[in-house]
Amino acid sequence: MNHQEMKGKMKCVIYDCDGVMFDSIEANTKLYNDLCAIVGRPPLKQEEFEYVHSHTVFESMELLFGNDYNPKEKALELLKQVDLRNYIGYLKMEPHLLETLEKLKERGLVRVINTNRTTSMKYIMEHFSLSSYFEMVVTALDVKNPKPHPESIQKILQKFKLKREEAVFVGDSKVDQQTATSSGIKFVVYKNREITGDAFIEDHLDLLNLIS
């Protein structure tokens, strides 16, 4: 791709959370294995972990535990048996994330989180003192149709009165890729060589050279 297509045209950077802002492998594995133990089923298989990494907790619990935890009310009842704050400490922030966010802020770009996380996101924001870095956070609880449906991106564009060509989504999963495609916005892949996008970065600071 010709990176000039993004350079100087972007007004908003939208970040996925897991795998982009944080290495969440240890945290997610511990949470879902604890939930598996509560209901008496074996720990996560590799393909199950890959699913829970990018889908909502409700979708993940339906996959793992069947229809017993669909609808959401049943899933929330199970989640009450664990304290989500206990897993936040296992998250590892990706290098240069805050430095990049500061520079984006200085350059006047809107910064947003778009995640399929639910209630745990508020604890992450508090634990890592992220509120000043982002102007909006969209979780799966804030939309009727979570990623990869375009509703979350549409919500962001409407709030900040942006055109599709003025926003870029930074993600690391097929769900993120599908979200960008369904929304018609540019997609920057973070670290994952198994998916494609409009650009690829290994380090958050690389984004600055792409868009401004």
mmCIF file of C-alpha atoms in Angstrom:
data_model
loop_
_atom_site.group_PDB
_atom_site.id
_atom_site.type_symbol
_atom_site.label_atom_id
_atom_site.label_comp_id
_atom_site.label_asym_id
_atom_site.label_seq_id
_atom_site.Cartn_x
_atom_site.Cartn_y
_atom_site.Cartn_z
ATOM 1 C CA MET A 1 0.000 0.000 0.000
ATOM 2 C CA ASN A 2 1.053 3.595 -0.606
ATOM 3 C CA HIS A 3 1.211 4.978 2.915
ATOM 4 C CA GLN A 4 0.587 8.462 1.545
ATOM 5 C CA GLU A 5 -3.068 7.418 1.468
ATOM 6 C CA MET A 6 -3.099 7.798 5.261
ATOM 7 C CA LYS A 7 -0.409 10.402 5.859
ATOM 8 C CA GLY A 8 -1.855 13.709 6.982
ATOM 9 C CA LYS A 9 -5.460 12.620 6.367
ATOM 10 C CA MET A 10 -6.258 10.853 9.629
ATOM 11 C CA LYS A 11 -8.105 12.636 12.407
ATOM 12 C CA CYS A 12 -8.855 9.632 14.628
ATOM 13 C CA VAL A 13 -6.949 6.530 15.736
ATOM 14 C CA ILE A 14 -9.059 3.662 17.070
ATOM 15 C CA TYR A 15 -7.328 1.001 19.145
ATOM 16 C CA ASP A 16 -8.325 -2.542 19.943
ATOM 17 C CA CYS A 17 -7.360 -3.477 23.519
ATOM 18 C CA ASP A 18 -6.217 -7.112 23.800
ATOM 19 C CA GLY A 19 -3.136 -7.880 21.753
ATOM 20 C CA VAL A 20 -2.688 -4.242 20.730
ATOM 21 C CA MET A 21 -2.583 -2.112 23.865
ATOM 22 C CA PHE A 22 -1.741 -5.080 26.069
ATOM 23 C CA ASP A 23 -0.278 -8.537 25.875
ATOM 24 C CA SER A 24 -3.246 -10.217 27.538
ATOM 25 C CA ILE A 25 -2.398 -13.876 26.954
ATOM 26 C CA GLU A 26 -1.605 -14.629 30.594
ATOM 27 C CA ALA A 27 -4.542 -12.621 31.955
ATOM 28 C CA ASN A 28 -7.133 -14.122 29.613
ATOM 29 C CA THR A 29 -5.821 -17.644 30.038
ATOM 30 C CA LYS A 30 -6.008 -17.373 33.823
ATOM 31 C CA LEU A 31 -9.520 -15.878 33.780
ATOM 32 C CA TYR A 32 -11.052 -18.435 31.450
ATOM 33 C CA ASN A 33 -9.289 -21.374 33.070
ATOM 34 C CA ASP A 34 -10.646 -20.216 36.434
ATOM 35 C CA LEU A 35 -14.145 -20.062 34.913
ATOM 36 C CA CYS A 36 -13.626 -23.530 33.441
ATOM 37 C CA ALA A 37 -12.680 -24.820 36.898
ATOM 38 C CA ILE A 38 -15.838 -23.316 38.429
ATOM 39 C CA VAL A 39 -18.098 -25.177 36.008
ATOM 40 C CA GLY A 40 -15.974 -28.330 36.106
ATOM 41 C CA ARG A 41 -14.639 -28.498 32.573
ATOM 42 C CA PRO A 42 -11.029 -28.885 31.337
ATOM 43 C CA PRO A 43 -8.776 -25.860 30.731
ATOM 44 C CA LEU A 44 -8.786 -23.969 27.435
ATOM 45 C CA LYS A 45 -7.616 -25.649 24.258
ATOM 46 C CA GLN A 46 -5.464 -23.591 21.885
ATOM 47 C CA GLU A 47 -8.281 -22.961 19.408
ATOM 48 C CA GLU A 48 -10.560 -21.885 22.261
ATOM 49 C CA PHE A 49 -8.004 -19.386 23.510
ATOM 50 C CA GLU A 50 -7.682 -17.896 20.027
ATOM 51 C CA TYR A 51 -11.458 -17.386 20.036
ATOM 52 C CA VAL A 52 -11.764 -15.808 23.489
ATOM 53 C CA HIS A 53 -8.879 -13.429 22.676
ATOM 54 C CA SER A 54 -11.025 -11.496 20.196
ATOM 55 C CA HIS A 55 -14.674 -12.215 21.028
ATOM 56 C CA THR A 56 -16.936 -10.920 23.777
ATOM 57 C CA VAL A 57 -17.052 -12.687 27.111
ATOM 58 C CA PHE A 58 -20.648 -13.697 26.367
ATOM 59 C CA GLU A 59 -19.732 -15.270 23.014
ATOM 60 C CA SER A 60 -16.725 -16.932 24.601
ATOM 61 C CA MET A 61 -18.698 -18.418 27.472
ATOM 62 C CA GLU A 62 -21.313 -19.771 25.090
ATOM 63 C CA LEU A 63 -18.531 -21.450 23.113
ATOM 64 C CA LEU A 64 -16.887 -22.892 26.233
ATOM 65 C CA PHE A 65 -19.907 -23.794 28.312
ATOM 66 C CA GLY A 66 -22.737 -24.183 25.807
ATOM 67 C CA ASN A 67 -26.244 -22.833 26.020
ATOM 68 C CA ASP A 68 -26.155 -22.974 29.819
ATOM 69 C CA TYR A 69 -24.571 -19.507 29.697
ATOM 70 C CA ASN A 70 -26.670 -17.937 27.008
ATOM 71 C CA PRO A 71 -28.412 -15.477 27.467
ATOM 72 C CA LYS A 72 -26.152 -12.883 29.046
ATOM 73 C CA GLU A 73 -27.803 -13.008 32.456
ATOM 74 C CA LYS A 74 -26.471 -16.507 33.087
ATOM 75 C CA ALA A 75 -22.992 -15.520 31.944
ATOM 76 C CA LEU A 76 -22.981 -12.518 34.246
ATOM 77 C CA GLU A 77 -23.983 -14.724 37.161
ATOM 78 C CA LEU A 78 -20.948 -16.921 36.554
ATOM 79 C CA LEU A 79 -18.676 -13.893 36.187
ATOM 80 C CA LYS A 80 -19.783 -12.687 39.628
ATOM 81 C CA GLN A 81 -17.961 -15.687 41.078
ATOM 82 C CA VAL A 82 -14.614 -14.168 40.089
ATOM 83 C CA ASP A 83 -13.220 -10.694 40.732
ATOM 84 C CA LEU A 84 -12.148 -9.317 37.367
ATOM 85 C CA ARG A 85 -9.776 -6.899 39.076
ATOM 86 C CA ASN A 86 -7.617 -9.863 40.082
ATOM 87 C CA TYR A 87 -6.636 -10.425 36.447
ATOM 88 C CA ILE A 88 -5.677 -6.867 35.522
ATOM 89 C CA GLY A 89 -2.218 -7.230 37.034
ATOM 90 C CA TYR A 90 -1.409 -9.986 34.528
ATOM 91 C CA LEU A 91 -1.797 -7.581 31.605
ATOM 92 C CA LYS A 92 1.464 -6.342 30.085
ATOM 93 C CA MET A 93 1.288 -2.964 28.364
ATOM 94 C CA GLU A 94 2.798 -2.962 24.890
ATOM 95 C CA PRO A 95 6.022 -0.945 24.461
ATOM 96 C CA HIS A 96 5.787 2.741 23.516
ATOM 97 C CA LEU A 97 1.969 2.790 23.716
ATOM 98 C CA LEU A 98 1.725 5.772 26.066
ATOM 99 C CA GLU A 99 4.468 7.676 24.251
ATOM 100 C CA THR A 100 2.602 7.210 20.977
ATOM 101 C CA LEU A 101 -0.707 8.281 22.509
ATOM 102 C CA GLU A 102 0.926 11.434 23.899
ATOM 103 C CA LYS A 103 2.287 12.342 20.475
ATOM 104 C CA LEU A 104 -1.071 11.696 18.817
ATOM 105 C CA LYS A 105 -2.698 13.947 21.412
ATOM 106 C CA GLU A 106 -0.125 16.681 20.748
ATOM 107 C CA ARG A 107 -0.907 16.459 17.043
ATOM 108 C CA GLY A 108 -4.615 16.850 17.678
ATOM 109 C CA LEU A 109 -5.798 13.361 16.746
ATOM 110 C CA VAL A 110 -8.794 11.816 18.468
ATOM 111 C CA ARG A 111 -7.905 8.613 20.366
ATOM 112 C CA VAL A 112 -10.517 5.913 20.971
ATOM 113 C CA ILE A 113 -10.623 2.346 22.308
ATOM 114 C CA ASN A 114 -12.929 -0.125 20.548
ATOM 115 C CA THR A 115 -12.933 -3.459 22.363
ATOM 116 C CA ASN A 116 -15.078 -6.551 22.767
ATOM 117 C CA ARG A 117 -14.265 -6.490 26.473
ATOM 118 C CA THR A 118 -17.180 -5.701 28.762
ATOM 119 C CA THR A 119 -17.166 -4.855 32.479
ATOM 120 C CA SER A 120 -13.414 -5.400 32.908
ATOM 121 C CA MET A 121 -12.513 -2.388 30.746
ATOM 122 C CA LYS A 122 -13.275 0.132 33.485
ATOM 123 C CA TYR A 123 -10.826 -1.644 35.810
ATOM 124 C CA ILE A 124 -8.130 -1.552 33.123
ATOM 125 C CA MET A 125 -8.669 2.176 32.594
ATOM 126 C CA GLU A 126 -8.356 2.787 36.342
ATOM 127 C CA HIS A 127 -5.397 0.468 36.960
ATOM 128 C CA PHE A 128 -3.284 1.934 34.167
ATOM 129 C CA SER A 129 -4.561 5.532 34.537
ATOM 130 C CA LEU A 130 -5.609 5.672 30.887
ATOM 131 C CA SER A 131 -8.529 8.111 31.015
ATOM 132 C CA SER A 132 -6.459 11.136 29.993
ATOM 133 C CA TYR A 133 -5.117 9.318 26.918
ATOM 134 C CA PHE A 134 -8.471 8.513 25.313
ATOM 135 C CA GLU A 135 -11.517 10.568 24.434
ATOM 136 C CA MET A 136 -13.897 7.637 24.111
ATOM 137 C CA VAL A 137 -14.075 3.965 25.048
ATOM 138 C CA VAL A 138 -16.517 1.646 23.266
ATOM 139 C CA THR A 139 -17.019 -1.815 24.773
ATOM 140 C CA ALA A 140 -19.336 -4.651 23.817
ATOM 141 C CA LEU A 141 -21.772 -3.303 26.409
ATOM 142 C CA ASP A 142 -22.087 0.006 24.565
ATOM 143 C CA VAL A 143 -23.469 -1.439 21.341
ATOM 144 C CA LYS A 144 -26.212 -3.819 20.327
ATOM 145 C CA ASN A 145 -23.898 -5.546 17.858
ATOM 146 C CA PRO A 146 -20.230 -5.881 18.933
ATOM 147 C CA LYS A 147 -17.251 -6.289 16.593
ATOM 148 C CA PRO A 148 -16.990 -7.328 13.780
ATOM 149 C CA HIS A 149 -20.312 -5.565 13.163
ATOM 150 C CA PRO A 150 -19.667 -1.946 12.071
ATOM 151 C CA GLU A 151 -21.916 -0.453 14.774
ATOM 152 C CA SER A 152 -19.040 0.398 17.138
ATOM 153 C CA ILE A 153 -17.091 2.228 14.416
ATOM 154 C CA GLN A 154 -20.220 4.033 13.249
ATOM 155 C CA LYS A 155 -20.827 5.172 16.833
ATOM 156 C CA ILE A 156 -17.304 6.641 16.980
ATOM 157 C CA LEU A 157 -17.530 8.375 13.609
ATOM 158 C CA GLN A 158 -20.875 9.918 14.506
ATOM 159 C CA LYS A 159 -19.706 11.217 17.883
ATOM 160 C CA PHE A 160 -16.700 13.027 16.437
ATOM 161 C CA LYS A 161 -18.372 13.925 13.128
ATOM 162 C CA LEU A 162 -15.745 12.091 11.116
ATOM 163 C CA LYS A 163 -15.720 10.697 7.600
ATOM 164 C CA ARG A 164 -14.690 7.069 7.148
ATOM 165 C CA GLU A 165 -11.476 8.079 5.392
ATOM 166 C CA GLU A 166 -10.459 10.139 8.452
ATOM 167 C CA ALA A 167 -10.244 7.185 10.868
ATOM 168 C CA VAL A 168 -7.856 4.264 11.166
ATOM 169 C CA PHE A 169 -8.299 1.132 13.268
ATOM 170 C CA VAL A 170 -5.277 -0.560 14.848
ATOM 171 C CA GLY A 171 -5.977 -4.236 15.542
ATOM 172 C CA ASP A 172 -4.398 -7.663 15.702
ATOM 173 C CA SER A 173 -7.142 -10.181 14.949
ATOM 174 C CA LYS A 174 -9.426 -11.349 12.173
ATOM 175 C CA VAL A 175 -12.323 -9.826 14.102
ATOM 176 C CA ASP A 176 -10.574 -6.440 13.992
ATOM 177 C CA GLN A 177 -9.807 -6.888 10.304
ATOM 178 C CA GLN A 178 -13.459 -7.693 9.602
ATOM 179 C CA THR A 179 -14.568 -4.716 11.687
ATOM 180 C CA ALA A 180 -12.486 -2.313 9.634
ATOM 181 C CA THR A 181 -13.651 -3.883 6.371
ATOM 182 C CA SER A 182 -17.329 -3.789 7.322
ATOM 183 C CA SER A 183 -16.933 -0.144 8.395
ATOM 184 C CA GLY A 184 -14.968 0.991 5.360
ATOM 185 C CA ILE A 185 -12.044 2.446 7.331
ATOM 186 C CA LYS A 186 -8.294 1.908 7.067
ATOM 187 C CA PHE A 187 -6.823 -0.977 9.054
ATOM 188 C CA VAL A 188 -3.330 -1.145 10.524
ATOM 189 C CA VAL A 189 -2.239 -4.603 11.655
ATOM 190 C CA TYR A 190 -0.265 -4.763 14.892
ATOM 191 C CA LYS A 191 2.338 -7.576 15.027
ATOM 192 C CA ASN A 192 0.144 -10.337 13.563
ATOM 193 C CA ARG A 193 1.641 -11.499 10.248
ATOM 194 C CA GLU A 194 -1.241 -13.915 9.668
ATOM 195 C CA ILE A 195 -3.714 -11.191 8.716
ATOM 196 C CA THR A 196 -3.532 -8.343 6.224
ATOM 197 C CA GLY A 197 -4.467 -4.683 6.305
ATOM 198 C CA ASP A 198 -3.593 -1.324 4.781
ATOM 199 C CA ALA A 199 -0.323 -1.300 6.723
ATOM 200 C CA PHE A 200 1.623 -3.344 9.274
ATOM 201 C CA ILE A 201 3.505 -2.163 12.374
ATOM 202 C CA GLU A 202 5.705 -3.951 14.896
ATOM 203 C CA ASP A 203 5.930 -0.979 17.271
ATOM 204 C CA HIS A 204 3.344 1.628 18.232
ATOM 205 C CA LEU A 205 5.723 4.454 17.370
ATOM 206 C CA ASP A 206 5.718 3.245 13.746
ATOM 207 C CA LEU A 207 2.117 4.466 13.512
ATOM 208 C CA LEU A 208 3.284 8.084 13.773
ATOM 209 C CA ASN A 209 5.225 7.816 10.528
ATOM 210 C CA LEU A 210 2.242 6.287 8.760
ATOM 211 C CA ILE A 211 -0.391 8.872 9.543
ATOM 212 C CA SER A 212 1.306 12.194 10.277
#
